[in-house]
Amino acid sequence: MKTILDLLDSELYDFLNKKIKQKYRFNQIINWIYKKKIKSFSECTNLPKNIIKELSTKYKLRTLRIIQKKKSITNETIKYIFQTIDNNNIFAVLLKKAGKNKLCISSQIGCPIKCDFCSSGKVKFVRNLTKGEILEQILQVENDIKGNIAGVLFMGMGEPMLNFNNIVSVITALLDKNKFKIGKKHITISTIGIVPAIKNLAKINFGIRMALSIHAPYDFQRDKLGCNNFIKFSIADIMNAGKYYIDKTNSSLTIEYVLLKGINDSTKMAHKFARLIRQHKLVRYNVNVNLIPYNYTYNTSYRRSTDISIHKFKTVLYLNGIISISRKIKGEDINAACGQLGCY
Ligand code: SAH
C-alpha cells in the first residue's frame, strides 16, 4: 500500500476525479494532510464517510515509526531514529536556531558514497527513500513537537543528489504554499558533488541553497578520503558546477570542508584550497566556506583539528579574501552532529 505522501498532485487529482468523482475535494485533502498534519483519515471532519473509507483503504498516511528520540543536554537538538516499513533505520535531527525549528533529514538508507570519516557510509546502503518517506520525517517531527519546521537541511543520511527525482518532488512540496510553505532560502541541499545533478537542479531553479562537500584541496587526497567512491568527479568539475548553480539561480553556495587533524588542516593546504576557490571565481558575496570540526565516529582514527590549526586555516582563507565560519557543533552528546547519524 502506497502512502498518500508519495503521490504527485496529478495522481491524487486523478484519483479524486475518476474514482471519487469529486475533484473539488483536492484542496481540502491537501490541507488536512499538510497543514493539519492528520495521522488518520478519520480526522477529516469535513469529508463524507465514503471518501474517508476510499482513502483509508487505498492509502496510508504514515509508514515510519519513531523508535527512539534522544535529546541533547542543552535540549536544543533532538535526534529522531525512525524505522522504515522494511525494518531499516533512518535519522532526522531537529535543531533550534534563533527560535526557529530546522530539520536535518535523510534521503537514503545508508549512503553509497562512503566517505571514510562519516558514519552514514558505515551503514549498508539499502535504497533511496521515497518522496513520502522524506516528507514524513518532517510531518512526524511536526506532530511530535506540535509546531512547524521553518527550515530543511538535506544533510542527514545519504547523498540527496543520487535520489534526484524524489528530491525534486520533495522540494516542490516544501516550497508549495498549500503544503509546507518553507522559504527557498531556508532549504539547503548538501552534496558530495554529483555534477550533472547539480546542473539539472540549477536548470529547475528552485532558488534553494547549495552546499558542496569538498573537504580536500587535492583530488588524490579527496579520493583517499573516499569522497569520490562510486562517482568520479574532480574538485574542479564540482566547483564549476557550483559556480554554474549560483550563476543560474542567484542563490548562495556553501563550500564545506571537514577539518581532520594532521590530514587536511595544514596552512599549506589552506593556501591550496584558497587558490582553488579563487581560480574558480568563487570569491563572492554569496559564497561562504564552512569549516566543519570533525565529529567522532566509530572505527576511525580521525581526530578533530586543534583550535589553533582551525584559526590558522581560517586566517589563510581570510588573507585571500575568503570569509569562512566554523560550523557550530550541535548534538555531539547524542551522536546527532554532522557525520554521526549512523552512530547510536
Ligand atoms: N551526502 C551529503 C550530506 C552529508 S552530511 C554530502 O556529502 O554533502 C553533511 C556534511 O557533514 C557533509 O559535508 C559531510 O561530509 C560532513 N561530515 C561527514 N562526516 C563528518 C564528521 N565525522 N564530522 C564532521 N562532518 C562530517
GROMACS .gro file of C-alpha atoms and ligand atoms in nm:
model
  370
    1MET     CA    1   0.000   0.000   0.000
    2LYS     CA    2   0.139   0.342  -0.100
    3THR     CA    3   0.131   0.643   0.130
    4ILE     CA    4  -0.066   0.937   0.008
    5LEU     CA    5   0.251   1.142   0.058
    6ASP     CA    6   0.412   0.952  -0.228
    7LEU     CA    7   0.154   1.073  -0.478
    8LEU     CA    8   0.219   1.353  -0.718
    9ASP     CA    9  -0.055   1.618  -0.713
   10SER     CA   10  -0.170   1.500  -1.056
   11GLU     CA   11  -0.210   1.143  -0.926
   12LEU     CA   12  -0.418   1.250  -0.626
   13TYR     CA   13  -0.624   1.474  -0.851
   14ASP     CA   14  -0.688   1.189  -1.094
   15PHE     CA   15  -0.787   0.957  -0.810
   16LEU     CA   16  -1.039   1.211  -0.677
   17ASN     CA   17  -1.167   1.294  -1.021
   18LYS     CA   18  -1.205   0.942  -1.158
   19LYS     CA   19  -1.261   0.720  -0.857
   20ILE     CA   20  -1.447   0.955  -0.624
   21LYS     CA   21  -1.583   1.197  -0.885
   22GLN     CA   22  -1.526   1.493  -0.654
   23LYS     CA   23  -1.215   1.670  -0.778
   24TYR     CA   24  -1.301   1.980  -0.575
   25ARG     CA   25  -1.203   1.781  -0.264
   26PHE     CA   26  -0.838   1.810  -0.369
   27ASN     CA   27  -0.757   2.130  -0.174
   28GLN     CA   28  -0.943   2.009   0.134
   29ILE     CA   29  -0.744   1.687   0.142
   30ILE     CA   30  -0.410   1.862   0.082
   31ASN     CA   31  -0.498   2.094   0.371
   32TRP     CA   32  -0.571   1.803   0.604
   33ILE     CA   33  -0.251   1.624   0.514
   34TYR     CA   34  -0.001   1.909   0.517
   35LYS     CA   35  -0.149   2.189   0.727
   36LYS     CA   36  -0.348   1.995   0.985
   37LYS     CA   37  -0.097   1.709   0.963
   38ILE     CA   38  -0.351   1.435   1.024
   39LYS     CA   39  -0.230   1.088   1.119
   40SER     CA   40  -0.554   0.915   1.017
   41PHE     CA   41  -0.813   0.999   0.750
   42SER     CA   42  -1.086   0.968   1.015
   43GLU     CA   43  -0.971   1.310   1.141
   44CYS     CA   44  -1.103   1.475   0.821
   45THR     CA   45  -1.426   1.602   0.972
   46ASN     CA   46  -1.549   1.782   0.659
   47LEU     CA   47  -1.524   1.478   0.434
   48PRO     CA   48  -1.810   1.236   0.376
   49LYS     CA   49  -1.768   0.886   0.524
   50ASN     CA   50  -1.743   0.716   0.185
   51ILE     CA   51  -1.446   0.930   0.082
   52ILE     CA   52  -1.271   0.864   0.414
   53LYS     CA   53  -1.327   0.494   0.354
   54GLU     CA   54  -1.195   0.508  -0.004
   55LEU     CA   55  -0.886   0.699   0.105
   56SER     CA   56  -0.819   0.471   0.403
   57THR     CA   57  -0.846   0.153   0.201
   58LYS     CA   58  -0.623   0.283  -0.074
   59TYR     CA   59  -0.357   0.485   0.109
   60LYS     CA   60  -0.158   0.503   0.429
   61LEU     CA   61  -0.066   0.834   0.590
   62ARG     CA   62   0.237   0.718   0.787
   63THR     CA   63   0.484   0.434   0.740
   64LEU     CA   64   0.775   0.543   0.959
   65ARG     CA   65   0.781   0.454   1.326
   66ILE     CA   66   0.976   0.666   1.575
   67ILE     CA   67   1.178   0.408   1.766
   68GLN     CA   68   1.396   0.643   1.962
   69LYS     CA   69   1.420   1.010   2.046
   70LYS     CA   70   1.738   1.146   2.202
   71LYS     CA   71   1.761   1.496   2.348
   72SER     CA   72   2.092   1.680   2.386
   73ILE     CA   73   2.179   1.821   2.727
   74THR     CA   74   2.103   2.171   2.605
   75ASN     CA   75   1.764   2.047   2.484
   76GLU     CA   76   1.829   2.238   2.165
   77THR     CA   77   1.888   1.931   1.949
   78ILE     CA   78   1.678   1.617   1.919
   79LYS     CA   79   1.781   1.310   1.723
   80TYR     CA   80   1.490   1.103   1.589
   81ILE     CA   81   1.550   0.745   1.488
   82PHE     CA   82   1.279   0.611   1.257
   83GLN     CA   83   1.216   0.258   1.141
   84THR     CA   84   1.104   0.216   0.782
   85ILE     CA   85   0.842  -0.034   0.669
   86ASP     CA   86   1.122  -0.271   0.556
   87ASN     CA   87   1.286  -0.252   0.902
   88ASN     CA   88   1.573  -0.017   0.835
   89ASN     CA   89   1.667   0.279   1.049
   90ILE     CA   90   1.691   0.637   0.925
   91PHE     CA   91   1.758   0.958   1.116
   92ALA     CA   92   1.643   1.317   1.138
   93VAL     CA   93   1.784   1.587   1.363
   94LEU     CA   94   1.584   1.879   1.496
   95LEU     CA   95   1.793   2.190   1.553
   96LYS     CA   96   1.680   2.516   1.709
   97LYS     CA   97   1.825   2.827   1.552
   98ALA     CA   98   1.718   3.175   1.664
   99GLY     CA   99   1.396   3.029   1.799
  100LYS     CA  100   1.316   2.858   1.468
  101ASN     CA  101   1.294   2.483   1.413
  102LYS     CA  102   1.518   2.339   1.146
  103LEU     CA  103   1.522   1.977   1.048
  104CYS     CA  104   1.812   1.786   0.902
  105ILE     CA  105   1.663   1.494   0.705
  106SER     CA  106   1.782   1.172   0.543
  107SER     CA  107   1.747   1.098   0.173
  108GLN     CA  108   1.868   0.736   0.154
  109ILE     CA  109   1.903   0.430   0.376
  110GLY     CA  110   2.280   0.416   0.423
  111CYS     CA  111   2.500   0.600   0.178
  112PRO     CA  112   2.669   0.456  -0.129
  113ILE     CA  113   2.949   0.717  -0.130
  114LYS     CA  114   3.111   0.607   0.196
  115CYS     CA  115   3.337   0.898   0.291
  116ASP     CA  116   3.579   0.738   0.532
  117PHE     CA  117   3.515   0.987   0.814
  118CYS     CA  118   3.133   0.969   0.800
  119SER     CA  119   2.927   0.714   0.992
  120SER     CA  120   2.643   0.711   0.735
  121GLY     CA  121   2.880   0.538   0.496
  122LYS     CA  122   2.938   0.263   0.751
  123VAL     CA  123   2.570   0.172   0.731
  124LYS     CA  124   2.495  -0.072   0.449
  125PHE     CA  125   2.338   0.111   0.156
  126VAL     CA  126   1.989  -0.029   0.104
  127ARG     CA  127   1.788   0.206  -0.117
  128ASN     CA  128   1.666   0.556  -0.188
  129LEU     CA  129   1.395   0.687   0.042
  130THR     CA  130   1.066   0.755  -0.132
  131LYS     CA  131   0.924   1.105  -0.161
  132GLY     CA  132   0.671   1.009   0.107
  133GLU     CA  133   0.934   0.880   0.350
  134ILE     CA  134   1.133   1.202   0.315
  135LEU     CA  135   0.828   1.425   0.370
  136GLU     CA  136   0.708   1.205   0.652
  137GLN     CA  137   1.023   1.275   0.856
  138ILE     CA  138   0.914   1.640   0.863
  139LEU     CA  139   0.546   1.570   0.933
  140GLN     CA  140   0.623   1.325   1.213
  141VAL     CA  141   0.857   1.570   1.385
  142GLU     CA  142   0.595   1.844   1.343
  143ASN     CA  143   0.337   1.611   1.501
  144ASP     CA  144   0.578   1.538   1.783
  145ILE     CA  145   0.671   1.897   1.867
  146LYS     CA  146   0.323   2.030   1.784
  147GLY     CA  147   0.487   2.303   1.581
  148ASN     CA  148   0.618   2.387   1.238
  149ILE     CA  149   0.952   2.326   1.075
  150ALA     CA  150   1.081   2.651   0.928
  151GLY     CA  151   1.396   2.523   0.760
  152VAL     CA  152   1.508   2.197   0.600
  153LEU     CA  153   1.862   2.072   0.554
  154PHE     CA  154   1.927   1.778   0.323
  155MET     CA  155   2.229   1.686   0.532
  156GLY     CA  156   2.117   1.367   0.703
  157MET     CA  157   2.193   1.014   0.596
  158GLY     CA  158   2.254   0.958   0.225
  159GLU     CA  159   2.350   1.152  -0.083
  160PRO     CA  160   2.042   1.352  -0.188
  161MET     CA  161   2.160   1.411  -0.543
  162LEU     CA  162   2.161   1.036  -0.607
  163ASN     CA  163   1.788   1.038  -0.530
  164PHE     CA  164   1.724   1.324  -0.769
  165ASN     CA  165   1.365   1.276  -0.885
  166ASN     CA  166   1.229   1.222  -0.535
  167ILE     CA  167   1.428   1.517  -0.401
  168VAL     CA  168   1.281   1.740  -0.673
  169SER     CA  169   0.927   1.631  -0.574
  170VAL     CA  170   1.012   1.688  -0.206
  171ILE     CA  171   1.146   2.040  -0.271
  172THR     CA  172   0.833   2.118  -0.474
  173ALA     CA  173   0.619   2.021  -0.173
  174LEU     CA  174   0.839   2.216   0.071
  175LEU     CA  175   0.802   2.536  -0.131
  176ASP     CA  176   0.429   2.488  -0.202
  177LYS     CA  177   0.227   2.747  -0.010
  178ASN     CA  178  -0.054   2.495   0.036
  179LYS     CA  179   0.182   2.239   0.186
  180PHE     CA  180   0.494   2.325   0.390
  181LYS     CA  181   0.537   2.684   0.269
  182ILE     CA  182   0.907   2.698   0.353
  183GLY     CA  183   1.107   2.985   0.203
  184LYS     CA  184   1.366   2.890  -0.059
  185LYS     CA  185   1.643   3.046   0.148
  186HIS     CA  186   1.556   2.811   0.432
  187ILE     CA  187   1.619   2.496   0.231
  188THR     CA  188   1.977   2.372   0.185
  189ILE     CA  189   2.090   2.072  -0.009
  190SER     CA  190   2.435   1.936   0.071
  191THR     CA  191   2.601   1.715  -0.188
  192ILE     CA  192   2.928   1.534  -0.233
  193GLY     CA  193   2.922   1.677  -0.584
  194ILE     CA  194   2.714   1.485  -0.837
  195VAL     CA  195   2.793   1.726  -1.119
  196PRO     CA  196   2.508   1.651  -1.366
  197ALA     CA  197   2.251   1.660  -1.084
  198ILE     CA  198   2.379   1.999  -0.959
  199LYS     CA  199   2.342   2.135  -1.312
  200ASN     CA  200   1.993   1.988  -1.351
  201LEU     CA  201   1.884   2.138  -1.021
  202ALA     CA  202   2.024   2.473  -1.137
  203LYS     CA  203   1.810   2.448  -1.450
  204ILE     CA  204   1.496   2.382  -1.246
  205ASN     CA  205   1.589   2.694  -1.049
  206PHE     CA  206   1.409   2.648  -0.720
  207GLY     CA  207   1.649   2.905  -0.575
  208ILE     CA  208   1.735   2.690  -0.273
  209ARG     CA  209   2.081   2.698  -0.117
  210MET     CA  210   2.351   2.461  -0.231
  211ALA     CA  211   2.637   2.321  -0.023
  212LEU     CA  212   2.931   2.131  -0.173
  213SER     CA  213   3.131   1.884   0.035
  214ILE     CA  214   3.484   1.944  -0.092
  215HIS     CA  215   3.695   1.851   0.215
  216ALA     CA  216   4.036   1.846   0.045
  217PRO     CA  217   4.240   2.069  -0.187
  218TYR     CA  218   4.384   1.781  -0.391
  219ASP     CA  219   4.190   1.523  -0.592
  220PHE     CA  220   4.416   1.238  -0.485
  221GLN     CA  221   4.352   1.330  -0.122
  222ARG     CA  222   3.977   1.359  -0.169
  223ASP     CA  223   3.981   1.018  -0.339
  224LYS     CA  224   4.174   0.876  -0.045
  225LEU     CA  225   3.912   1.014   0.196
  226GLY     CA  226   3.657   0.816  -0.001
  227CYS     CA  227   3.458   1.120  -0.117
  228ASN     CA  228   3.488   1.015  -0.478
  229ASN     CA  229   3.397   0.650  -0.429
  230PHE     CA  230   3.143   0.520  -0.675
  231ILE     CA  231   3.126   0.853  -0.861
  232LYS     CA  232   3.418   1.016  -1.036
  233PHE     CA  233   3.416   1.393  -1.038
  234SER     CA  234   3.715   1.620  -0.994
  235ILE     CA  235   3.720   1.908  -0.745
  236ALA     CA  236   3.745   2.145  -1.045
  237ASP     CA  237   3.430   1.996  -1.205
  238ILE     CA  238   3.239   2.020  -0.878
  239MET     CA  239   3.344   2.381  -0.819
  240ASN     CA  240   3.249   2.471  -1.177
  241ALA     CA  241   2.908   2.309  -1.124
  242GLY     CA  242   2.871   2.517  -0.804
  243LYS     CA  243   2.952   2.834  -0.998
  244TYR     CA  244   2.702   2.735  -1.267
  245TYR     CA  245   2.443   2.680  -0.993
  246ILE     CA  246   2.477   3.027  -0.842
  247ASP     CA  247   2.503   3.197  -1.181
  248LYS     CA  248   2.178   3.032  -1.290
  249THR     CA  249   1.982   3.067  -0.968
  250ASN     CA  250   2.130   3.370  -0.795
  251SER     CA  251   2.113   3.184  -0.467
  252SER     CA  252   2.400   3.113  -0.233
  253LEU     CA  253   2.667   2.849  -0.214
  254THR     CA  254   2.849   2.697   0.081
  255ILE     CA  255   3.176   2.512   0.040
  256GLU     CA  256   3.207   2.254   0.318
  257TYR     CA  257   3.543   2.137   0.449
  258VAL     CA  258   3.572   1.891   0.738
  259LEU     CA  259   3.893   1.966   0.925
  260LEU     CA  260   4.078   1.644   1.008
  261LYS     CA  261   4.380   1.673   1.234
  262GLY     CA  262   4.711   1.621   1.051
  263ILE     CA  263   4.533   1.526   0.728
  264ASN     CA  264   4.383   1.827   0.554
  265ASP     CA  265   4.430   2.109   0.806
  266SER     CA  266   4.781   2.245   0.736
  267THR     CA  267   4.836   2.606   0.625
  268LYS     CA  268   4.984   2.469   0.300
  269MET     CA  269   4.652   2.302   0.228
  270ALA     CA  270   4.465   2.614   0.329
  271HIS     CA  271   4.667   2.810   0.068
  272LYS     CA  272   4.594   2.549  -0.198
  273PHE     CA  273   4.224   2.546  -0.107
  274ALA     CA  274   4.211   2.928  -0.123
  275ARG     CA  275   4.379   2.919  -0.463
  276LEU     CA  276   4.118   2.673  -0.591
  277ILE     CA  277   3.834   2.894  -0.473
  278ARG     CA  278   3.992   3.198  -0.637
  279GLN     CA  279   4.066   3.011  -0.962
  280HIS     CA  280   3.703   2.909  -0.987
  281LYS     CA  281   3.589   3.267  -0.930
  282LEU     CA  282   3.407   3.173  -0.614
  283VAL     CA  283   3.521   3.466  -0.403
  284ARG     CA  284   3.184   3.638  -0.395
  285TYR     CA  285   2.932   3.780  -0.154
  286ASN     CA  286   2.703   3.477  -0.197
  287VAL     CA  287   2.968   3.209  -0.136
  288ASN     CA  288   3.090   3.111   0.206
  289VAL     CA  289   3.320   2.845   0.337
  290ASN     CA  290   3.204   2.628   0.622
  291LEU     CA  291   3.486   2.467   0.817
  292ILE     CA  292   3.331   2.170   0.996
  293PRO     CA  293   3.510   2.043   1.306
  294TYR     CA  294   3.538   1.665   1.275
  295ASN     CA  295   3.285   1.481   1.490
  296TYR     CA  296   3.376   1.148   1.639
  297THR     CA  297   3.251   0.837   1.456
  298TYR     CA  298   3.307   0.466   1.527
  299ASN     CA  299   3.609   0.276   1.398
  300THR     CA  300   3.813   0.559   1.256
  301SER     CA  301   4.142   0.709   1.363
  302TYR     CA  302   4.049   1.062   1.255
  303ARG     CA  303   4.076   1.340   1.512
  304ARG     CA  304   3.938   1.692   1.533
  305SER     CA  305   4.182   1.969   1.439
  306THR     CA  306   4.307   2.185   1.725
  307ASP     CA  307   4.162   2.533   1.775
  308ILE     CA  308   4.499   2.677   1.673
  309SER     CA  309   4.505   2.494   1.339
  310ILE     CA  310   4.142   2.587   1.274
  311HIS     CA  311   4.230   2.951   1.344
  312LYS     CA  312   4.538   2.939   1.117
  313PHE     CA  313   4.335   2.776   0.836
  314LYS     CA  314   4.070   3.047   0.867
  315THR     CA  315   4.334   3.320   0.864
  316VAL     CA  316   4.487   3.195   0.538
  317LEU     CA  317   4.143   3.197   0.377
  318TYR     CA  318   4.075   3.543   0.518
  319LEU     CA  319   4.402   3.681   0.377
  320ASN     CA  320   4.284   3.553   0.039
  321GLY     CA  321   3.957   3.743   0.072
  322ILE     CA  322   3.754   3.434   0.165
  323ILE     CA  323   3.524   3.450   0.462
  324SER     CA  324   3.478   3.123   0.647
  325ILE     CA  325   3.288   3.021   0.954
  326SER     CA  326   3.344   2.716   1.167
  327ARG     CA  327   3.019   2.528   1.198
  328LYS     CA  328   2.879   2.522   1.550
  329ILE     CA  329   2.885   2.173   1.689
  330LYS     CA  330   2.534   2.069   1.783
  331GLY     CA  331   2.415   1.746   1.939
  332GLU     CA  332   2.751   1.575   1.971
  333ASP     CA  333   2.650   1.428   2.309
  334ILE     CA  334   2.367   1.235   2.141
  335ASN     CA  335   2.557   1.141   1.821
  336ALA     CA  336   2.348   1.384   1.621
  337ALA     CA  337   2.620   1.610   1.482
  338CYS     CA  338   2.736   1.610   1.117
  339GLY     CA  339   2.865   1.270   1.018
  340GLN     CA  340   2.737   1.094   1.331
  341LEU     CA  341   2.393   0.987   1.217
  342GLY     CA  342   2.492   0.624   1.171
  343CYS     CA  343   2.609   0.613   1.535
  344TYR     CA  344   2.359   0.530   1.809
  345SAH     N1  345   2.586   1.341   0.136
  345SAH     C1  346   2.581   1.482   0.163
  345SAH     C2  347   2.530   1.513   0.305
  345SAH     C3  348   2.626   1.469   0.411
  345SAH     S1  349   2.615   1.529   0.575
  345SAH     C4  350   2.718   1.544   0.143
  345SAH     O1  351   2.814   1.469   0.125
  345SAH     O2  352   2.729   1.665   0.140
  345SAH     C5  353   2.664   1.695   0.576
  345SAH     C6  354   2.813   1.725   0.594
  345SAH     O3  355   2.871   1.659   0.708
  345SAH     C7  356   2.894   1.685   0.473
  345SAH     O4  357   2.976   1.792   0.434
  345SAH     C8  358   2.976   1.570   0.529
  345SAH     O5  359   3.093   1.548   0.458
  345SAH     C9  360   3.001   1.616   0.671
  345SAH     N2  361   3.052   1.510   0.758
  345SAH    C10  362   3.051   1.378   0.739
  345SAH     N3  363   3.111   1.312   0.841
  345SAH    C11  364   3.152   1.406   0.927
  345SAH    C12  365   3.218   1.401   1.053
  345SAH     N4  366   3.252   1.286   1.109
  345SAH     N5  367   3.242   1.518   1.116
  345SAH    C13  368   3.205   1.635   1.061
  345SAH     N6  369   3.141   1.646   0.944
  345SAH    C14  370   3.115   1.534   0.876
   0.00000   0.00000   0.00000
